[in-house]
CSV table of C-alpha atoms in Angstrom, one decimal:
chain,number,residue,atom,x,y,z
Z,1,UNK,CA,-9.2,21.0,10.2
Z,2,UNK,CA,-8.9,19.8,6.8
Z,3,UNK,CA,-9.1,16.2,5.7
Z,4,UNK,CA,-8.9,14.0,3.0
Z,5,UNK,CA,-12.1,14.7,0.7
Z,6,UNK,CA,-14.9,11.8,-0.2
Z,7,UNK,CA,-17.3,12.2,-3.4
Z,8,UNK,CA,-20.1,9.2,-4.2
Z,9,UNK,CA,-22.2,11.6,-6.1
Z,10,UNK,CA,-21.2,10.5,-9.9
Z,11,UNK,CA,-23.0,7.0,-8.9
Z,12,UNK,CA,-26.2,7.8,-7.6
Z,13,UNK,CA,-26.6,7.7,-11.2
Z,14,UNK,CA,-25.9,3.3,-10.8
Z,15,UNK,CA,-27.4,3.2,-6.6
Z,16,UNK,CA,-29.3,5.3,-5.8
Z,17,UNK,CA,-28.8,7.8,-2.3
Z,18,UNK,CA,-31.4,5.0,-0.6
Z,19,UNK,CA,-29.3,2.0,-2.1
Z,20,UNK,CA,-26.6,3.3,-0.4
Z,21,UNK,CA,-27.7,5.1,2.7
Z,22,UNK,CA,-28.9,1.2,3.9
Z,23,UNK,CA,-26.3,0.8,4.9
Z,24,UNK,CA,-26.1,3.5,7.2
Z,25,UNK,CA,-26.6,1.2,10.8
Z,26,UNK,CA,-24.2,-1.1,9.8
Z,27,UNK,CA,-21.1,-0.2,9.0
Z,28,UNK,CA,-21.7,1.7,12.0
Z,29,UNK,CA,-21.8,-1.1,13.9
Z,30,UNK,CA,-19.0,-3.1,11.9
Z,31,UNK,CA,-16.8,0.6,12.5
Z,32,UNK,CA,-17.3,-0.3,16.9
Z,33,UNK,CA,-17.5,-4.0,16.3
Z,34,UNK,CA,-14.0,-2.8,14.4
Z,35,UNK,CA,-13.0,-0.7,17.8
Z,36,UNK,CA,-14.5,-2.2,20.4
Z,37,UNK,CA,-12.5,-6.6,19.0
Z,38,UNK,CA,-15.8,-8.2,18.6
Z,39,UNK,CA,-16.1,-8.6,14.7
Z,40,UNK,CA,-14.3,-11.9,12.5
Z,41,UNK,CA,-10.5,-11.5,13.4
Z,42,UNK,CA,-10.8,-9.3,16.1
Z,43,UNK,CA,-7.7,-10.5,17.0
Z,44,UNK,CA,-6.1,-9.4,14.5
Z,45,UNK,CA,-7.4,-6.0,14.7
Z,46,UNK,CA,-4.3,-3.7,16.7
Z,47,UNK,CA,-4.3,-1.5,13.6
Z,48,UNK,CA,-7.7,-0.3,14.6
Z,49,UNK,CA,-6.7,1.5,17.6
Z,50,UNK,CA,-2.4,1.8,16.3
Z,51,UNK,CA,-2.5,5.8,15.3
Z,52,UNK,CA,-3.4,6.8,18.8
Z,53,UNK,CA,-1.2,4.2,21.0
Z,54,UNK,CA,2.1,4.3,18.9
Z,55,UNK,CA,4.0,6.2,21.7
Z,56,UNK,CA,7.3,9.9,21.1
Z,57,UNK,CA,9.7,7.0,21.9
Z,58,UNK,CA,8.8,4.7,20.1
Z,59,UNK,CA,8.9,7.0,17.2
Z,60,UNK,CA,12.2,8.5,18.8
Z,61,UNK,CA,13.7,5.1,18.7
Z,62,UNK,CA,12.6,4.1,15.2
Z,63,UNK,CA,13.6,7.3,14.0
Z,64,UNK,CA,17.9,6.8,15.9
Z,65,UNK,CA,17.6,3.5,14.7
Z,66,UNK,CA,16.9,5.1,11.2
Z,67,UNK,CA,19.7,7.3,12.4
Z,68,UNK,CA,22.1,5.2,12.3
Z,69,UNK,CA,22.1,3.7,9.6
Z,70,UNK,CA,22.1,6.7,7.6
Z,71,UNK,CA,25.4,7.2,9.1
Z,72,UNK,CA,26.8,3.8,7.0
Z,73,UNK,CA,25.1,3.3,4.4
Z,74,UNK,CA,24.3,4.2,0.6
Z,75,UNK,CA,21.2,1.7,-0.1
Z,76,UNK,CA,19.3,0.2,2.1
Z,77,UNK,CA,17.0,-3.3,1.4
Z,78,UNK,CA,13.8,-3.2,2.6
Z,79,UNK,CA,13.8,-7.9,2.4
Z,80,UNK,CA,10.0,-8.5,2.4
Z,81,UNK,CA,6.8,-10.1,0.9
Z,82,UNK,CA,3.6,-8.3,0.6
Z,83,UNK,CA,2.5,-6.2,3.9
Z,84,UNK,CA,6.5,-6.2,4.3
Z,85,UNK,CA,7.3,-4.0,1.9
Z,86,UNK,CA,4.2,-2.5,-0.2
Z,87,UNK,CA,3.8,-0.9,3.0
Z,88,UNK,CA,6.6,1.3,2.6
Z,89,UNK,CA,7.6,1.5,-1.2
Z,90,UNK,CA,4.2,3.2,-1.3
Z,91,UNK,CA,4.6,5.7,1.2
Z,92,UNK,CA,8.5,6.3,-0.4
Z,93,UNK,CA,7.4,6.5,-3.7
Z,94,UNK,CA,4.8,9.0,-3.0
Z,95,UNK,CA,7.3,11.7,-1.3
Z,96,UNK,CA,9.6,11.0,-3.5
Z,97,UNK,CA,11.1,13.5,-6.5
Z,98,UNK,CA,10.0,11.4,-9.6
Z,99,UNK,CA,13.9,11.3,-10.0
Z,100,UNK,CA,15.8,10.1,-6.8
Z,101,UNK,CA,17.3,7.8,-8.4
Z,102,UNK,CA,19.1,10.6,-11.1
Z,103,UNK,CA,20.3,12.6,-8.0
Z,104,UNK,CA,24.0,11.6,-7.1
Z,105,UNK,CA,23.8,13.9,-4.2
Z,106,UNK,CA,21.2,12.1,-1.7
Z,107,UNK,CA,21.2,13.0,1.4
Z,108,UNK,CA,19.2,9.8,2.2
Z,109,UNK,CA,19.4,6.9,1.9
Z,110,UNK,CA,17.8,5.1,-1.8
Z,111,UNK,CA,16.0,2.4,-0.3
Z,112,UNK,CA,15.3,-0.2,-2.4
Z,113,UNK,CA,13.1,-3.8,-2.6
Z,114,UNK,CA,14.1,-7.9,-2.4
Z,115,UNK,CA,12.3,-10.9,-0.9
Z,116,UNK,CA,9.7,-9.9,-3.2
Z,117,UNK,CA,10.6,-12.0,-5.9
Z,118,UNK,CA,12.6,-15.1,-6.2
Z,119,UNK,CA,13.4,-14.3,-10.0
Z,120,UNK,CA,16.6,-15.5,-10.2
Z,121,UNK,CA,17.8,-12.5,-12.7
Z,122,UNK,CA,16.6,-9.6,-10.4
Z,123,UNK,CA,18.7,-11.8,-7.5
Z,124,UNK,CA,21.6,-11.6,-9.2
Z,125,UNK,CA,21.8,-8.0,-10.6
Z,126,UNK,CA,21.2,-7.1,-6.7
Z,127,UNK,CA,24.8,-8.3,-6.2
Z,128,UNK,CA,26.0,-7.4,-8.6
Z,129,UNK,CA,25.6,-4.1,-8.2
Z,130,UNK,CA,26.0,-3.9,-4.3
Z,131,UNK,CA,29.5,-5.8,-4.6
Z,132,UNK,CA,30.4,-1.8,-5.0
Z,133,UNK,CA,27.6,-0.1,-2.3
Z,134,UNK,CA,27.0,0.5,1.0
Z,135,UNK,CA,24.3,-1.2,1.9
Z,136,UNK,CA,22.2,-2.0,4.6
Z,137,UNK,CA,19.8,-5.0,5.4
Z,138,UNK,CA,15.5,-4.3,7.4
Z,139,UNK,CA,14.7,-7.7,7.4
Z,140,UNK,CA,11.1,-8.1,7.2
Z,141,UNK,CA,9.3,-11.7,8.8
Z,142,UNK,CA,7.6,-12.8,11.7
Z,143,UNK,CA,8.2,-16.2,11.0
Z,144,UNK,CA,11.2,-15.3,9.3
Z,145,UNK,CA,10.8,-18.7,7.3
Z,146,UNK,CA,8.3,-17.7,4.3
Z,147,UNK,CA,10.3,-18.5,1.2
Z,148,UNK,CA,10.9,-15.2,-0.6
Z,149,UNK,CA,12.8,-13.2,1.4
Z,150,UNK,CA,14.3,-15.7,3.3
Z,151,UNK,CA,16.3,-17.5,0.3
Z,152,UNK,CA,16.9,-13.1,-0.3
Z,153,UNK,CA,18.0,-12.8,3.6
Z,154,UNK,CA,20.0,-15.9,3.1
Z,155,UNK,CA,21.9,-13.9,-0.1
Z,156,UNK,CA,22.1,-10.8,1.0
Z,157,UNK,CA,24.0,-10.9,4.7
Z,158,UNK,CA,26.1,-13.2,3.0
Z,159,UNK,CA,27.1,-10.4,1.3
Z,160,UNK,CA,27.3,-7.8,3.3
Z,161,UNK,CA,28.6,-10.2,6.0
Z,162,UNK,CA,32.2,-10.6,2.8
Z,163,UNK,CA,32.4,-7.4,2.2
Z,164,UNK,CA,32.4,-5.7,5.4
Z,165,UNK,CA,32.3,-7.8,8.2
Z,166,UNK,CA,29.7,-9.9,10.5
Z,167,UNK,CA,30.6,-6.5,13.0
Z,168,UNK,CA,30.1,-4.1,11.0
Z,169,UNK,CA,27.2,-6.0,9.4
Z,170,UNK,CA,26.0,-6.3,12.6
Z,171,UNK,CA,25.3,-2.4,13.0
Z,172,UNK,CA,23.6,-3.0,9.4
Z,173,UNK,CA,21.7,-5.5,9.6
Z,174,UNK,CA,18.0,-4.5,11.0
Z,175,UNK,CA,15.7,-7.1,11.9
Z,176,UNK,CA,11.9,-6.4,12.3
Z,177,UNK,CA,9.7,-9.4,13.8
Z,178,UNK,CA,7.4,-11.5,16.5
Z,179,UNK,CA,8.9,-10.2,19.7
Z,180,UNK,CA,9.7,-13.6,21.2
Z,181,UNK,CA,9.3,-16.4,18.2
Z,182,UNK,CA,10.5,-18.0,14.8
Z,183,UNK,CA,13.9,-18.7,12.9
Z,184,UNK,CA,13.6,-14.7,12.2
Z,185,UNK,CA,14.5,-13.5,15.5
Z,186,UNK,CA,16.0,-16.4,16.7
Z,187,UNK,CA,18.6,-15.3,14.6
Z,188,UNK,CA,18.3,-11.9,15.4
Z,189,UNK,CA,18.6,-12.3,18.8
Z,190,UNK,CA,22.4,-14.5,18.9
Z,191,UNK,CA,23.4,-12.1,15.8
Z,192,UNK,CA,22.3,-9.7,17.8
Z,193,UNK,CA,21.0,-7.2,15.8
Z,194,UNK,CA,18.8,-4.9,16.7
Z,195,UNK,CA,15.0,-5.3,15.7
Z,196,UNK,CA,11.3,-4.3,15.9
Z,197,UNK,CA,8.6,-6.3,16.8
Z,198,UNK,CA,5.9,-6.2,14.3
Z,199,UNK,CA,2.4,-7.0,16.5
Z,200,UNK,CA,0.8,-10.1,17.2
Z,201,UNK,CA,-2.6,-8.7,17.6
Z,202,UNK,CA,-1.4,-6.4,13.4
Z,203,UNK,CA,-1.6,-8.5,10.0
Z,204,UNK,CA,0.3,-7.9,7.7
Z,205,UNK,CA,-1.2,-5.6,4.6
Z,206,UNK,CA,-1.9,-3.8,7.5
Z,207,UNK,CA,0.5,-3.3,9.1
Z,208,UNK,CA,2.5,0.4,8.2
Z,209,UNK,CA,2.3,2.4,10.7
Z,210,UNK,CA,4.1,0.0,12.3
Z,211,UNK,CA,8.3,-0.4,12.0
Z,212,UNK,CA,7.3,-3.0,9.0
Z,213,UNK,CA,6.5,0.1,7.4
Z,214,UNK,CA,7.5,3.8,9.2
Z,215,UNK,CA,11.7,2.6,9.9
Z,216,UNK,CA,12.1,2.6,6.0
Z,217,UNK,CA,9.9,5.7,5.7
Z,218,UNK,CA,12.2,7.4,7.9
Z,219,UNK,CA,15.7,6.2,6.5
Z,220,UNK,CA,14.4,7.2,3.2
Z,221,UNK,CA,13.8,11.6,4.8
Z,222,UNK,CA,10.0,11.1,6.1
Z,223,UNK,CA,8.5,12.5,8.7
Z,224,UNK,CA,6.9,8.8,10.1
Z,225,UNK,CA,5.7,11.5,12.6
Z,226,UNK,CA,3.1,14.0,10.0
Z,227,UNK,CA,2.3,9.8,9.4
Z,228,UNK,CA,1.1,8.6,13.0
Z,229,UNK,CA,-0.3,12.6,13.3
Z,230,UNK,CA,-2.5,12.5,9.7
Z,231,UNK,CA,-3.9,8.8,10.7
Z,232,UNK,CA,-4.7,9.4,14.1
Z,233,UNK,CA,-6.8,13.3,12.2
Z,234,UNK,CA,-8.8,10.3,10.6
Z,235,UNK,CA,-8.8,7.6,13.3
Z,236,UNK,CA,-10.4,10.6,15.1
Z,237,UNK,CA,-13.0,12.4,12.2
Z,238,UNK,CA,-14.1,9.2,11.6
Z,239,UNK,CA,-14.9,8.0,14.9
Z,240,UNK,CA,-16.9,10.7,15.5
Z,241,UNK,CA,-19.0,11.7,12.4
Z,242,UNK,CA,-22.2,11.1,11.4
Z,243,UNK,CA,-22.2,8.6,8.6
Z,244,UNK,CA,-23.2,11.1,5.1
Z,245,UNK,CA,-19.7,13.5,6.4
Z,246,UNK,CA,-18.2,9.8,7.5
Z,247,UNK,CA,-15.4,9.0,4.3
Z,248,UNK,CA,-14.8,5.2,4.9
Z,249,UNK,CA,-17.7,4.4,6.1
Z,250,UNK,CA,-19.6,6.1,2.7
Z,251,UNK,CA,-16.5,5.0,0.5
Z,252,UNK,CA,-17.6,0.9,2.4
Z,253,UNK,CA,-21.1,1.0,1.6
Z,254,UNK,CA,-21.3,3.0,-1.8
Z,255,UNK,CA,-19.0,0.3,-2.2
Z,256,UNK,CA,-21.1,-2.8,-1.5
Z,257,UNK,CA,-24.2,-1.3,-3.3
Z,258,UNK,CA,-22.6,-1.3,-6.7
Z,259,UNK,CA,-21.4,-4.7,-6.2
Z,260,UNK,CA,-25.0,-5.8,-5.2
Z,261,UNK,CA,-25.2,-4.5,-8.7
Z,262,UNK,CA,-22.9,-6.0,-10.2
Z,263,UNK,CA,-19.8,-4.2,-10.2
Z,264,UNK,CA,-17.6,-6.6,-9.2
Z,265,UNK,CA,-15.2,-5.0,-10.4
Z,266,UNK,CA,-13.3,-2.1,-8.3
Z,267,UNK,CA,-10.1,0.3,-10.8
Z,268,UNK,CA,-8.6,2.9,-8.7
Z,269,UNK,CA,-7.2,5.5,-11.2
Z,270,UNK,CA,-4.9,8.4,-10.6
Z,271,UNK,CA,-3.4,11.8,-12.4
Z,272,UNK,CA,-0.9,11.6,-10.6
Z,273,UNK,CA,2.0,8.7,-11.4
Z,274,UNK,CA,3.7,9.5,-7.7
Z,275,UNK,CA,0.1,6.9,-6.5
Z,276,UNK,CA,0.4,4.3,-8.1
Z,277,UNK,CA,2.2,2.2,-5.1
Z,278,UNK,CA,-0.1,3.5,-3.1
Z,279,UNK,CA,-2.6,1.6,-5.8
Z,280,UNK,CA,-0.6,-1.4,-5.3
Z,281,UNK,CA,-1.2,-1.2,-1.7
Z,282,UNK,CA,-4.3,-0.4,-2.1
Z,283,UNK,CA,-4.7,-4.1,-4.1
Z,284,UNK,CA,-3.1,-6.2,-1.5
Z,285,UNK,CA,-5.3,-4.6,1.0
Z,286,UNK,CA,-8.5,-5.4,-0.3
Z,287,UNK,CA,-7.5,-8.7,-2.6
Z,288,UNK,CA,-6.9,-10.0,0.6
Z,289,UNK,CA,-8.8,-9.0,2.4
Z,290,UNK,CA,-11.7,-9.7,1.2
Z,291,UNK,CA,-11.3,-11.7,-1.7
Z,292,UNK,CA,-13.0,-15.2,-0.4
Z,293,UNK,CA,-16.1,-18.1,0.1
Z,294,UNK,CA,-16.6,-17.1,-4.2
Z,295,UNK,CA,-17.7,-13.6,-2.7
Z,296,UNK,CA,-15.0,-9.7,-3.0
Z,297,UNK,CA,-15.1,-7.2,-4.9
Z,298,UNK,CA,-11.5,-7.7,-7.5
Z,299,UNK,CA,-9.5,-4.3,-7.4
Z,300,UNK,CA,-7.2,-3.6,-9.9
Z,301,UNK,CA,-5.9,-0.3,-11.3
Z,302,UNK,CA,-5.0,2.2,-13.4
Z,303,UNK,CA,-1.8,5.6,-14.2
Z,304,UNK,CA,-3.9,8.0,-15.8
Z,305,UNK,CA,-3.4,10.2,-18.5
Z,306,UNK,CA,-1.1,6.8,-19.7
Z,307,UNK,CA,-3.9,4.2,-19.0
Z,308,UNK,CA,-6.2,5.9,-21.2
Z,309,UNK,CA,-4.1,5.7,-23.4
Z,310,UNK,CA,-4.0,2.2,-23.1
Z,311,UNK,CA,-7.0,0.8,-20.9
Z,312,UNK,CA,-9.3,3.4,-21.1
Z,313,UNK,CA,-10.4,1.8,-24.2
Z,314,UNK,CA,-11.8,-0.8,-22.0
Z,315,UNK,CA,-12.8,1.1,-19.5
Z,316,UNK,CA,-16.1,3.7,-21.6
Z,317,UNK,CA,-16.4,0.6,-23.5
Z,318,UNK,CA,-16.3,-2.5,-22.4
Z,319,UNK,CA,-17.8,-5.2,-20.2
Z,320,UNK,CA,-20.3,-2.9,-17.5
Z,321,UNK,CA,-19.4,-5.4,-14.6
Z,322,UNK,CA,-16.2,-2.0,-13.7
Z,323,UNK,CA,-16.5,1.7,-11.6
Z,324,UNK,CA,-13.9,3.9,-10.4
Z,325,UNK,CA,-12.6,5.3,-8.0
Z,326,UNK,CA,-10.4,8.4,-8.8
Z,327,UNK,CA,-7.5,9.7,-6.5
Z,328,UNK,CA,-7.2,13.3,-6.8
Z,329,UNK,CA,-4.6,15.8,-5.7
Z,330,UNK,CA,-6.0,19.1,-5.0
Z,331,UNK,CA,-2.6,21.0,-5.1
Z,332,UNK,CA,1.1,20.5,-7.2
Z,333,UNK,CA,4.2,20.8,-4.9
Z,334,UNK,CA,5.5,22.9,-7.7
Z,335,UNK,CA,3.9,26.1,-10.5
Z,336,UNK,CA,5.4,25.2,-14.6
Z,337,UNK,CA,3.2,26.9,-16.7
Z,338,UNK,CA,3.5,26.0,-20.4
Z,339,UNK,CA,5.5,28.8,-22.9
Z,340,UNK,CA,3.7,30.2,-26.1
Z,341,UNK,CA,5.8,29.1,-28.7
Z,342,UNK,CA,6.4,30.7,-32.5
Z,343,UNK,CA,6.3,28.5,-35.3
Z,344,UNK,CA,2.6,26.6,-32.6
Z,345,UNK,CA,3.2,23.7,-34.8
Z,346,UNK,CA,1.8,21.3,-32.0
Z,347,UNK,CA,-1.6,23.2,-32.2
Z,348,UNK,CA,-1.3,23.6,-28.4
Z,349,UNK,CA,-0.9,27.9,-28.3
Z,350,UNK,CA,-4.3,27.9,-26.6
Z,351,UNK,CA,-3.0,26.2,-23.8
Z,352,UNK,CA,-0.2,29.0,-23.2
Z,353,UNK,CA,0.2,30.6,-19.9
Z,354,UNK,CA,-2.2,27.8,-18.5
Z,355,UNK,CA,-0.8,25.6,-15.4
Z,356,UNK,CA,-0.3,21.5,-16.3
Z,357,UNK,CA,-1.9,20.7,-13.7
Z,358,UNK,CA,-5.0,22.6,-14.8
Z,359,UNK,CA,-4.7,20.5,-18.3
Z,360,UNK,CA,-4.4,18.0,-15.8
Z,361,UNK,CA,-8.0,18.0,-13.6
Z,362,UNK,CA,-9.7,19.0,-16.9
Z,363,UNK,CA,-8.2,15.2,-18.5
Z,364,UNK,CA,-10.0,14.6,-15.3
Z,365,UNK,CA,-12.8,16.2,-14.9
Z,366,UNK,CA,-13.0,14.9,-18.8
Z,367,UNK,CA,-12.6,11.8,-18.6
Z,368,UNK,CA,-15.0,11.1,-15.4
Z,369,UNK,CA,-18.0,12.6,-17.4
Z,370,UNK,CA,-17.2,10.3,-19.8
Z,371,UNK,CA,-16.5,7.4,-18.3
Z,372,UNK,CA,-19.6,7.5,-15.9
Z,373,UNK,CA,-21.8,8.5,-19.6
Z,374,UNK,CA,-20.9,5.7,-20.5
Z,375,UNK,CA,-21.3,3.2,-17.8
Z,376,UNK,CA,-18.7,3.4,-15.3
Z,377,UNK,CA,-20.0,5.1,-11.9
Z,378,UNK,CA,-17.4,7.1,-10.0
Z,379,UNK,CA,-15.9,7.7,-6.1
Z,380,UNK,CA,-13.0,9.7,-6.0
Z,381,UNK,CA,-10.8,10.6,-3.0
Z,382,UNK,CA,-9.1,13.9,-3.2
Z,383,UNK,CA,-5.9,14.4,-0.8
Z,384,UNK,CA,-5.6,18.4,-0.2
Z,385,UNK,CA,-1.7,18.2,-1.1
Z,386,UNK,CA,0.6,15.4,-1.1
Z,387,UNK,CA,2.7,15.2,1.7
Z,388,UNK,CA,2.9,12.5,5.1
Z,389,UNK,CA,0.1,13.8,7.4
Z,390,UNK,CA,-2.3,13.2,4.2
Z,391,UNK,CA,-0.9,9.5,3.2
Z,392,UNK,CA,-1.6,8.9,6.6
Z,393,UNK,CA,-5.0,10.5,6.7
Z,394,UNK,CA,-5.4,8.4,2.9
Z,395,UNK,CA,-4.0,4.9,4.9
Z,396,UNK,CA,-6.3,5.3,8.2
Z,397,UNK,CA,-9.5,5.6,5.8
Z,398,UNK,CA,-8.8,2.8,3.4
Z,399,UNK,CA,-7.6,-0.2,5.7
Z,400,UNK,CA,-11.1,0.8,8.1
Z,401,UNK,CA,-13.2,1.4,5.4
Z,402,UNK,CA,-11.6,-2.3,4.1
Z,403,UNK,CA,-12.6,-3.9,8.4
Z,404,UNK,CA,-16.1,-2.0,7.3
Z,405,UNK,CA,-16.8,-3.2,3.9
Z,406,UNK,CA,-15.9,-6.9,4.9
Z,407,UNK,CA,-17.7,-7.0,7.7
Z,408,UNK,CA,-21.3,-6.4,4.8
Z,409,UNK,CA,-19.8,-8.4,2.9
Z,410,UNK,CA,-19.7,-11.1,6.1
Z,411,UNK,CA,-16.9,-12.8,5.6
Z,412,UNK,CA,-13.0,-12.4,8.3
Z,413,UNK,CA,-11.2,-9.3,6.5
Z,414,UNK,CA,-8.2,-10.5,8.7
Z,415,UNK,CA,-7.0,-13.6,7.3
Z,416,UNK,CA,-5.9,-15.4,3.4
Z,417,UNK,CA,-6.3,-18.9,3.7
Z,418,UNK,CA,-5.8,-19.0,-0.2
Z,419,UNK,CA,-2.1,-17.9,0.0
Z,420,UNK,CA,-1.3,-21.3,2.0
Z,421,UNK,CA,-2.4,-23.5,-1.7
Z,422,UNK,CA,0.7,-22.4,-3.7
Z,423,UNK,CA,3.1,-22.9,-1.0
Z,424,UNK,CA,2.1,-26.5,-0.6
Z,425,UNK,CA,2.1,-27.1,-4.5
Z,426,UNK,CA,6.0,-26.0,-4.0
Z,427,UNK,CA,6.6,-26.8,-1.3
Z,428,UNK,CA,5.7,-31.2,-2.9
Z,429,UNK,CA,7.5,-29.4,-6.5
Z,430,UNK,CA,10.6,-28.5,-4.2
Z,431,UNK,CA,10.4,-31.3,-2.4
Z,432,UNK,CA,11.5,-30.5,1.1
Z,433,UNK,CA,10.6,-32.7,3.5
Z,434,UNK,CA,8.4,-33.5,5.8
Z,435,UNK,CA,5.1,-33.1,2.6
Z,436,UNK,CA,7.0,-36.5,1.1
Z,437,UNK,CA,2.8,-37.6,0.9
Z,438,UNK,CA,2.2,-34.1,-1.8
Z,439,UNK,CA,6.0,-35.0,-3.7
Z,440,UNK,CA,4.1,-38.3,-5.0
Z,441,UNK,CA,0.9,-36.6,-5.2
Z,442,UNK,CA,1.4,-33.4,-7.5
Z,443,UNK,CA,4.3,-35.3,-8.5
Z,444,UNK,CA,1.3,-37.8,-11.2
Z,445,UNK,CA,-0.8,-35.2,-11.6
Z,446,UNK,CA,2.2,-33.9,-14.3
């Protein structure tokens, strides 16, 4: 079976092989701790063995719910923030036609997102367009009280009920929430919504292979069975493969070896615009998992070759505290050959007869060589092609490597205590009941 491939050869001018391999025993120990649930934050490691535990019955339930929604709606609004929507958006955008929104005859609903911001204009424009569209809602929240999604759900639920009535609205709303507690669970039970459970032992940024990600992906028309099969294949591969060939352990070890040499920023680069939101998902995964206790590699991303005309200058000649991880797709879905032009005013006839992807691949290779020469180590991850199976592999690879890498840093990769600070300040400024003392103190600072 072919798997995604990892190469660290273009880092070896900056860290030698021994500096990477010094993490061999430690990373293997951390991988075992993840699978056995004995490391920091082990109460949130349910995602580790999740791919092999997802049953055909569970997948059938998710697919049937997706089909039920498809019969009624043109648009599904996924309401969630952070890990509650980033995984689904990453997969859907990677697998969709780049111009889905312009295709009038889509057989699957368009999946869009809300509750990921508090922009009044965004919500107004969303509600305005939805007034004339048959839409449904997938609301995702363990508690049901997180400000951004709760606010969006309040508005869109009212809009939906006013448009189609409470009974039909009930058929178009799916809640993905806690099994037994929380405001959303209470409401879903009262209203009779179809529900799925966010497992207690799976945190939001590791939840893409739960109903949180799988339902919106299924509604968009993608094969969730193959996605899970890919994740399951990578789960088995990372357990059975020795360090030298194990992509997750090598990735975790190499990035920590580079970090120890002062490479504090990792730039995830891609050469396919469909991977933009894979990088957005990856940034939350690594930033929220590792950025604590004044430690952690800062995750950034670029879309190439576009950003070579903006960020390329800094990557080539800016501060040398960065390294790149390049996502590459070996085989494209389509074939486009460059034609010969009689006038040749653009001076591109030397490319005539070549595929566009060949030009793209040479841009990728040329950029890699230039950046390495400029002092930027390069890790390369290659997917054989862009489909559900290999995206499933990629998601699990990044997740398991993140857990190992966080343990190498000696942090808990599964909590996020720093996220609460802005919420407390916001509630105090809004004079939320119960925050009277905080309100008084914060107003004295203004």
